[in-house]
Short mmCIF file of C-alpha atoms and ligand atoms in Angstrom, two decimals:
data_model
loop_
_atom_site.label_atom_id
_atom_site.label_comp_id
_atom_site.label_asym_id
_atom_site.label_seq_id
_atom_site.Cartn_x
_atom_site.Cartn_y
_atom_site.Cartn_z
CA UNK A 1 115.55 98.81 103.64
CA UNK A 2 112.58 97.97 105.64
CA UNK A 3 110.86 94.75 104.45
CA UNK A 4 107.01 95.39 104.56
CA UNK A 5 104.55 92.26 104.76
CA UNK A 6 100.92 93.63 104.93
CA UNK A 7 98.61 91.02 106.96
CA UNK A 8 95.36 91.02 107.31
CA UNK A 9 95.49 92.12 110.79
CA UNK A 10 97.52 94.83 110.29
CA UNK A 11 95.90 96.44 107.40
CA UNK A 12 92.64 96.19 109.68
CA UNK A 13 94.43 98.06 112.17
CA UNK A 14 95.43 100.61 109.29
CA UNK A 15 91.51 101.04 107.87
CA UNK A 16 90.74 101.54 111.45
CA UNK A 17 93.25 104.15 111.55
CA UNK A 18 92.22 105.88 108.44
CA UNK A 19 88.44 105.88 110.28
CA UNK A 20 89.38 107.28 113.23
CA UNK A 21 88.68 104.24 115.32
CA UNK A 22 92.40 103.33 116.34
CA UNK A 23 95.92 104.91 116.51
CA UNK A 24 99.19 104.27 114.79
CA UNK A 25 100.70 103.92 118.99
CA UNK A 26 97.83 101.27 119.61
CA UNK A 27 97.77 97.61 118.65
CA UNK A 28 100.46 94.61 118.21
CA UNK A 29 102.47 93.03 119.10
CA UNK A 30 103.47 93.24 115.40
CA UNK A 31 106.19 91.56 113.45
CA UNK A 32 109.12 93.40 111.85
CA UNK A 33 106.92 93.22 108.10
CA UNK A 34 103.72 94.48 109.78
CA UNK A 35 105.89 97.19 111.55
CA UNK A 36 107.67 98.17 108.25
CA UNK A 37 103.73 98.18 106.93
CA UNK A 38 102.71 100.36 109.63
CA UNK A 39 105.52 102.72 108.72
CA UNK A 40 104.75 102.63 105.34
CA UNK A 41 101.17 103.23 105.66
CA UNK A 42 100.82 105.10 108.43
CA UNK A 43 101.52 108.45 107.82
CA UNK A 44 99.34 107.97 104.66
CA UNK A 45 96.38 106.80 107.07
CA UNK A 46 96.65 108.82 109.61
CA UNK A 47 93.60 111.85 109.83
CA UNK A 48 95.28 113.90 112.43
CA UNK A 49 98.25 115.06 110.21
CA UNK A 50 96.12 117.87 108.19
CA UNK A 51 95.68 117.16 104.57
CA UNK A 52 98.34 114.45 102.60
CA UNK A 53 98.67 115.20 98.71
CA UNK A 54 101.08 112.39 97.70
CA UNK A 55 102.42 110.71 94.50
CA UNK A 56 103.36 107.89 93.27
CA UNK A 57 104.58 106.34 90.19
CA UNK A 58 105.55 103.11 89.14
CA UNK A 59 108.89 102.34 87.33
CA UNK A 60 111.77 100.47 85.70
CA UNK A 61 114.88 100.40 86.78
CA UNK A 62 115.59 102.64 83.57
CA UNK A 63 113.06 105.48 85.17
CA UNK A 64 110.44 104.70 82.03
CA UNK A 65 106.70 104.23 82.37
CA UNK A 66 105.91 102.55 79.43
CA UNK A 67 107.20 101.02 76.19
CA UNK A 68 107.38 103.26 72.72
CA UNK A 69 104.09 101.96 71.25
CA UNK A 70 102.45 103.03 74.20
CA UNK A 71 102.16 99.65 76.53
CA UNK A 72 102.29 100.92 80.38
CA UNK A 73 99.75 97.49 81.92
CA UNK A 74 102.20 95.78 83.81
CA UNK A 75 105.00 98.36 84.35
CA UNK A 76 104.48 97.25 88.40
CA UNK A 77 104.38 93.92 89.69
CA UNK A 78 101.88 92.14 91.37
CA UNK A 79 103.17 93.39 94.87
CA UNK A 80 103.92 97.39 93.53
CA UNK A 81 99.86 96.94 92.06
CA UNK A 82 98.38 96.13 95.45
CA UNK A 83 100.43 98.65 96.75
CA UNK A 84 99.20 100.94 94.44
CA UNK A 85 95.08 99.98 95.70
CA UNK A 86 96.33 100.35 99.21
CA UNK A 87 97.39 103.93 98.77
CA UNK A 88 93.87 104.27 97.02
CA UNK A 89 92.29 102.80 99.97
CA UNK A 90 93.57 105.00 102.33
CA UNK A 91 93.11 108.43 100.32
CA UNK A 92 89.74 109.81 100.50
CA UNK A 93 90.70 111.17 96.87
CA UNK A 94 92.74 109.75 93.51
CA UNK A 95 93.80 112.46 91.07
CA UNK A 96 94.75 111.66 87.41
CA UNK A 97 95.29 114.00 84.36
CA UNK A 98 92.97 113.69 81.53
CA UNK A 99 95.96 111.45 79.42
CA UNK A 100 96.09 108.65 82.03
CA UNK A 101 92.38 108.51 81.73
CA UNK A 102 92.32 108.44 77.85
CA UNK A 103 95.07 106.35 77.15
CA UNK A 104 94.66 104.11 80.27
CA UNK A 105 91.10 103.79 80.66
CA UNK A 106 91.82 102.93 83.83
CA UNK A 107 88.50 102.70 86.79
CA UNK A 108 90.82 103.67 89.69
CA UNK A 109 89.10 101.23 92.67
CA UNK A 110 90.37 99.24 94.91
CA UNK A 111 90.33 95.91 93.99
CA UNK A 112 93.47 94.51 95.30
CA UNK A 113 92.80 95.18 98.67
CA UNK A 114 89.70 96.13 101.37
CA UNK A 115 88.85 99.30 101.94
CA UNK A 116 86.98 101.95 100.05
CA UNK A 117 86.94 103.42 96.53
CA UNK A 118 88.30 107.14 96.95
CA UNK A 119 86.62 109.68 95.17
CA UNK A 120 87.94 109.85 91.44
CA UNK A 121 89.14 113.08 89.66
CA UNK A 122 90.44 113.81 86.49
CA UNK A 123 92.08 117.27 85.38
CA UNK A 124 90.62 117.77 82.08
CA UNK A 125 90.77 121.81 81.55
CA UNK A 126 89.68 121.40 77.82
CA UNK A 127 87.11 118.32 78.59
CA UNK A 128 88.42 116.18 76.21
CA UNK A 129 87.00 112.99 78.15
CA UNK A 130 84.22 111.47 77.00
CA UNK A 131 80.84 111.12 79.74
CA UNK A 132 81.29 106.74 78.76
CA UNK A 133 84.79 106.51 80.26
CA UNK A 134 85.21 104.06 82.70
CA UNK A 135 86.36 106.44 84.92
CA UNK A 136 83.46 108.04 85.14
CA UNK A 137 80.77 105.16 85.45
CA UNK A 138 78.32 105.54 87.89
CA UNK A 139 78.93 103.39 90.70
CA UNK A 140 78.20 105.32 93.52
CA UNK A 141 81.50 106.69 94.18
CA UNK A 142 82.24 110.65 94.07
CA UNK A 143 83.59 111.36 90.51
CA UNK A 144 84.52 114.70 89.62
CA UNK A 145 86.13 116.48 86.72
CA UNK A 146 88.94 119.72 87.22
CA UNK A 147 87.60 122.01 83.54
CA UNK A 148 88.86 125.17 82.50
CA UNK A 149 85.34 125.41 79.71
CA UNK A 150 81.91 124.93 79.95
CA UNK A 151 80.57 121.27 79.36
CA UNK A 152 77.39 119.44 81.19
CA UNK A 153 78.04 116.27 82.28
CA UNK A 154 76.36 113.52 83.55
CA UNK A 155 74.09 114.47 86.74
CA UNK A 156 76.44 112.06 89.13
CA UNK A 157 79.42 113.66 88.10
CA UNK A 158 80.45 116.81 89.93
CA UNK A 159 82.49 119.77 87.82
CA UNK A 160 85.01 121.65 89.13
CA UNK A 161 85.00 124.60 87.01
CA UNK A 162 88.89 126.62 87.73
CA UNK A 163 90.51 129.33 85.91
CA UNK A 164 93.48 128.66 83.53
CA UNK A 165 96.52 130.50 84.04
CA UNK A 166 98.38 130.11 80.12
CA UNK A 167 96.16 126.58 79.18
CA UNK A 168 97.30 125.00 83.17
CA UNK A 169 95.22 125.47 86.35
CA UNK A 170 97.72 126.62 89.08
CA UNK A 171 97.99 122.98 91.21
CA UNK A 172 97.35 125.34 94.65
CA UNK A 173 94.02 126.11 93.20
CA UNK A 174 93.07 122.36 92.44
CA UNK A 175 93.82 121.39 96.05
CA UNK A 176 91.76 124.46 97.62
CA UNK A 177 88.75 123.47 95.33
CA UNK A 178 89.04 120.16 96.42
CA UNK A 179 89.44 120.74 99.95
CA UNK A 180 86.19 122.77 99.43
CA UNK A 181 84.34 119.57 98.52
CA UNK A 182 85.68 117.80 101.38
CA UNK A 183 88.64 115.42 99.84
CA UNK A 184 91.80 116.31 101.69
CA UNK A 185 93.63 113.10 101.44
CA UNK A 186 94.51 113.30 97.74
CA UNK A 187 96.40 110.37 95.87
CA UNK A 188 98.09 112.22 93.26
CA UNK A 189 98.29 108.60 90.73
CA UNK A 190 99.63 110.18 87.71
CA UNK A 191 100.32 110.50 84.88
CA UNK A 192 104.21 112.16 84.74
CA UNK A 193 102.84 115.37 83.68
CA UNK A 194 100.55 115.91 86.52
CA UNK A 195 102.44 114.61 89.52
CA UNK A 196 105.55 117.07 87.70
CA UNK A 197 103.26 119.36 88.18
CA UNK A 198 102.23 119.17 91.83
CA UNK A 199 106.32 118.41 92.57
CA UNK A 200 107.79 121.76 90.86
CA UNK A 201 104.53 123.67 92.16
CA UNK A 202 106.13 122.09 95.65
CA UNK A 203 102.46 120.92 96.49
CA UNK A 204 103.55 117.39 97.20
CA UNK A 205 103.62 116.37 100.78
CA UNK A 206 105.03 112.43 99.76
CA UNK A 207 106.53 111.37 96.69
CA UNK A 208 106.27 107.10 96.00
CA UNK A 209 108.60 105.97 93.24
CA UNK A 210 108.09 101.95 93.41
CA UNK A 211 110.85 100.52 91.13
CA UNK A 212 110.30 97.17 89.71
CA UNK A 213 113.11 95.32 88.29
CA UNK A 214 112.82 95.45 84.55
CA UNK A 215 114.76 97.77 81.74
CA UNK A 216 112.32 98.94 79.20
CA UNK A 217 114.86 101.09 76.99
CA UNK A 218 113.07 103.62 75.00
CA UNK A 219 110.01 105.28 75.86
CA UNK A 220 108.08 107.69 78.16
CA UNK A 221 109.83 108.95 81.34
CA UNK A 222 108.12 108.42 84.57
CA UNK A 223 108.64 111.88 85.66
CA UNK A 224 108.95 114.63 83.92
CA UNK A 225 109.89 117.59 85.80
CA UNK A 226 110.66 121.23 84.33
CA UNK A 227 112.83 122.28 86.61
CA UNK A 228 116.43 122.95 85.93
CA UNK A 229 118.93 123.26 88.00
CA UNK A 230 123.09 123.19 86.70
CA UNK A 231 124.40 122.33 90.07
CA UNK A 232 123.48 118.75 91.65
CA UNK A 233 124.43 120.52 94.94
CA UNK A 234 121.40 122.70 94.33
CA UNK A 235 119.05 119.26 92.96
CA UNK A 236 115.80 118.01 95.37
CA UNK A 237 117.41 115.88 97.91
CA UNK A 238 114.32 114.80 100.16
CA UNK A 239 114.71 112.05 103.23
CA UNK A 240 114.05 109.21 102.32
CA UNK A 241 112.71 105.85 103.52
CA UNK A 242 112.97 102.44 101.15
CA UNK A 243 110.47 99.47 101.63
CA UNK A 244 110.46 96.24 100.06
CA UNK A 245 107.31 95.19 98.43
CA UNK A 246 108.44 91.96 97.39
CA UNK A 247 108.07 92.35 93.41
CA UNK A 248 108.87 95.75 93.73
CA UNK A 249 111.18 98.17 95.71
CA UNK A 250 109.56 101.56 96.99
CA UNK A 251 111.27 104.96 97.79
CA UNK A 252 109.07 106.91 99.74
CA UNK A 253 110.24 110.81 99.93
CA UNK A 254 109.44 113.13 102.49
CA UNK A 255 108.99 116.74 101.21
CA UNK A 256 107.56 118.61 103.58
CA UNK A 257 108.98 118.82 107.67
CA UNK A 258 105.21 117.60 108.19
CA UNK A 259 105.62 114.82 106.18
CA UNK A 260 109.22 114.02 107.66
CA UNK A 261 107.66 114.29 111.38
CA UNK A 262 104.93 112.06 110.26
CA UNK A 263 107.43 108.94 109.59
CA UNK A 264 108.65 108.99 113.33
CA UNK A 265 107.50 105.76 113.77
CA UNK A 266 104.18 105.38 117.00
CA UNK A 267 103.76 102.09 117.28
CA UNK A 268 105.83 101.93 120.93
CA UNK A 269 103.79 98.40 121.50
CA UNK A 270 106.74 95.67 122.32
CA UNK A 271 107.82 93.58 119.45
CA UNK A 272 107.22 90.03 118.37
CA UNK A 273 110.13 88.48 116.30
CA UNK A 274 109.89 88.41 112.49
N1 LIG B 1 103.44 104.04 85.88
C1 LIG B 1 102.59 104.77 86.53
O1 LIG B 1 102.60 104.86 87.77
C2 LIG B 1 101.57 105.55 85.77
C3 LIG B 1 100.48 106.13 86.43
C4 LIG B 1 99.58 106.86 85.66
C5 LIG B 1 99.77 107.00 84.28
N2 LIG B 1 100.82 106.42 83.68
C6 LIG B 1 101.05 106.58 82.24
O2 LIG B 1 101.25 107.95 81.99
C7 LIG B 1 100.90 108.22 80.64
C8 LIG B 1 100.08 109.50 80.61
O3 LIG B 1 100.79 110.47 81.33
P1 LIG B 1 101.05 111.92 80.80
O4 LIG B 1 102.10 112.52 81.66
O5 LIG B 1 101.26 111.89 79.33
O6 LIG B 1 99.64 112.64 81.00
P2 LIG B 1 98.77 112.90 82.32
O7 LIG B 1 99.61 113.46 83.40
O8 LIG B 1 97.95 111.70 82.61
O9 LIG B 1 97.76 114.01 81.75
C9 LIG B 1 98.30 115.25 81.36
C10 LIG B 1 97.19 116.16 80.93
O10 LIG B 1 96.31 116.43 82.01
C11 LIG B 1 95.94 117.79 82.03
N3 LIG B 1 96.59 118.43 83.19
C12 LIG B 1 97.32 117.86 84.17
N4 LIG B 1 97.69 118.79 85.08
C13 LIG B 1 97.17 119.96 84.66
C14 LIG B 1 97.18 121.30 85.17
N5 LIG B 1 97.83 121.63 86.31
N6 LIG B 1 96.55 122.25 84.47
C15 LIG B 1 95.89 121.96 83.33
N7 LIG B 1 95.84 120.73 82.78
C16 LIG B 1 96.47 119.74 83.45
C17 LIG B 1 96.48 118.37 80.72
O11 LIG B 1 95.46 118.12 79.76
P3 LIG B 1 95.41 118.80 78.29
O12 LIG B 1 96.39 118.01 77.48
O13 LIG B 1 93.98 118.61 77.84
O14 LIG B 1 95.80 120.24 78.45
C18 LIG B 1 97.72 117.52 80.50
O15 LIG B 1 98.23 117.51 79.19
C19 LIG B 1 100.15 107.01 80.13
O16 LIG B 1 101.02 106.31 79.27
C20 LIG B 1 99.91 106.19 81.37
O17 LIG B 1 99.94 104.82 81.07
C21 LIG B 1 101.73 105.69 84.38
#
């Protein structure tokens, strides 16, 4: 496990990455936490990879997402939740289904971290969200909304109207309409449904699972894949790499040979000691 300790000098050098205005080989000397930052981050900031769709989810040790009566706020700890803005940071786009945004309310910026707000998306093929959710609120910042009907909205937000294929969009045909705005770098956030859906459709370049250490017993599963398979032999076994956050422990999956080739690790600058 690589130990990851994000300074402010080397998330600079990471927002300059994401911009275009340095490489992952450039910079340093860096300590063994900034290096296991870089490595983290990286591949996630990088522009010249082609587009990055990637998930992640936070969990308890028990795989659950929230409790029965509903309560998912502090599933992460404080380490997993800046983690969580990073990622945000360094997407151009954050992708949620239409139940994280009703049940959640959540405004999906950055706050735990500099950088900028990625453009915010909900899948909502029946438009079930109301135009006052915070989601949605005017700030500036792209906001767009994936429907399957009809139904205005507010002039700031943009609708991405998509055919339904049996009540689901196929997830190939959210990316390409995305792409076709512009937003390549796509933060799949959740909630299980959705990311399940971009994993079985194999659309997922990166899958995140940051564990934190707490047993919830009963409740929602963090992922909830419809795949079946009766052999383990024959289960998804991607590479992975495992980073402590501090608070929280993340596995960080490979799932595509781009993705894989993208964790070699650039930054050949010699080495300070940790
Ligand atoms: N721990 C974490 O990291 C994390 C992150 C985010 C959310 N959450 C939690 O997750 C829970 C909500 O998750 P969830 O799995 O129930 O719901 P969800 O994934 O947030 O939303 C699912 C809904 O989005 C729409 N949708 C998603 N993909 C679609 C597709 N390909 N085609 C058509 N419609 C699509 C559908 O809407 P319709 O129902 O209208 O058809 C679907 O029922 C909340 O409790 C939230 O707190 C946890």
């Amino acid at each position: 496990m690589q130990n990851v300790e994000v300074t402010p000098r080397v998330w600079d050098h990471l927002l300059a990455i994401r911009a275009g205005t340095a490489c992952a080989c450039c910079g340093g000397p860096w300590s063994a936490g900034e290096r296991g930052a870089l490595d983290l981050y990286g591949p996630l900031a990088r522009r010249d990879l082609g587009p990055v769709v990637v998930a992640q989810i936070g969990q308890s040790l028990d795989g659950r997402i929230a409790t029965v009566s509903g309560d998912a706020a502090d599933v992460s700890g404080p380490d997993g939740l800046a983690h969580l803005h990073r990622i945000r940071a360094l997407m151009s786009g954050v992708v949620i289904g239409v139940g994280t945004a009703l049940h959640d309310n959540p405004r999906l910026t950055v706050r735990l971290c500099d950088g900028p707000n990625p453009a915010r998306i909900v899948i909502d093929p029946k438009a079930r969200l109301s135009d006052d959710a915070p989601v949605l609120h005017d700030d500036g910042t792209r906001c767009i909304v994936v429907q399957g009907v009809d139904h205005p909205r507010p002039s700031h937000v943009e609708v991405l109207k998509l055919p339904l294929v049996d009540d689901k969009f196929q997830p190939e045909a959210i990316l390409q309409g995305l792409r076709g705005i512009g937003l390549q770098h796509l933060l799949i956030e959740g909630g299980g449904i959705t990311i399940a859906g971009f994993l079985d459709a194999g659309h997922l370049c990166r899958l995140q699972v940051a564990i934190a250490p707490l047993v919830i017993g009963n409740g929602p599963a963090a992922l909830t894949s419809t795949i079946q398979q009766t052999r383990l032999a024959d289960c998804l076994r991607p590479e992975t790499r495992v980073f402590g956050l501090g608070s929280d422990v993340v596995f960080d999956c490979g799932l595509t040979s781009a993705a894989r080739d993208a964790t070699v690790p650039k930054h050949g600058v010699p080495v300070t000691a940790s």
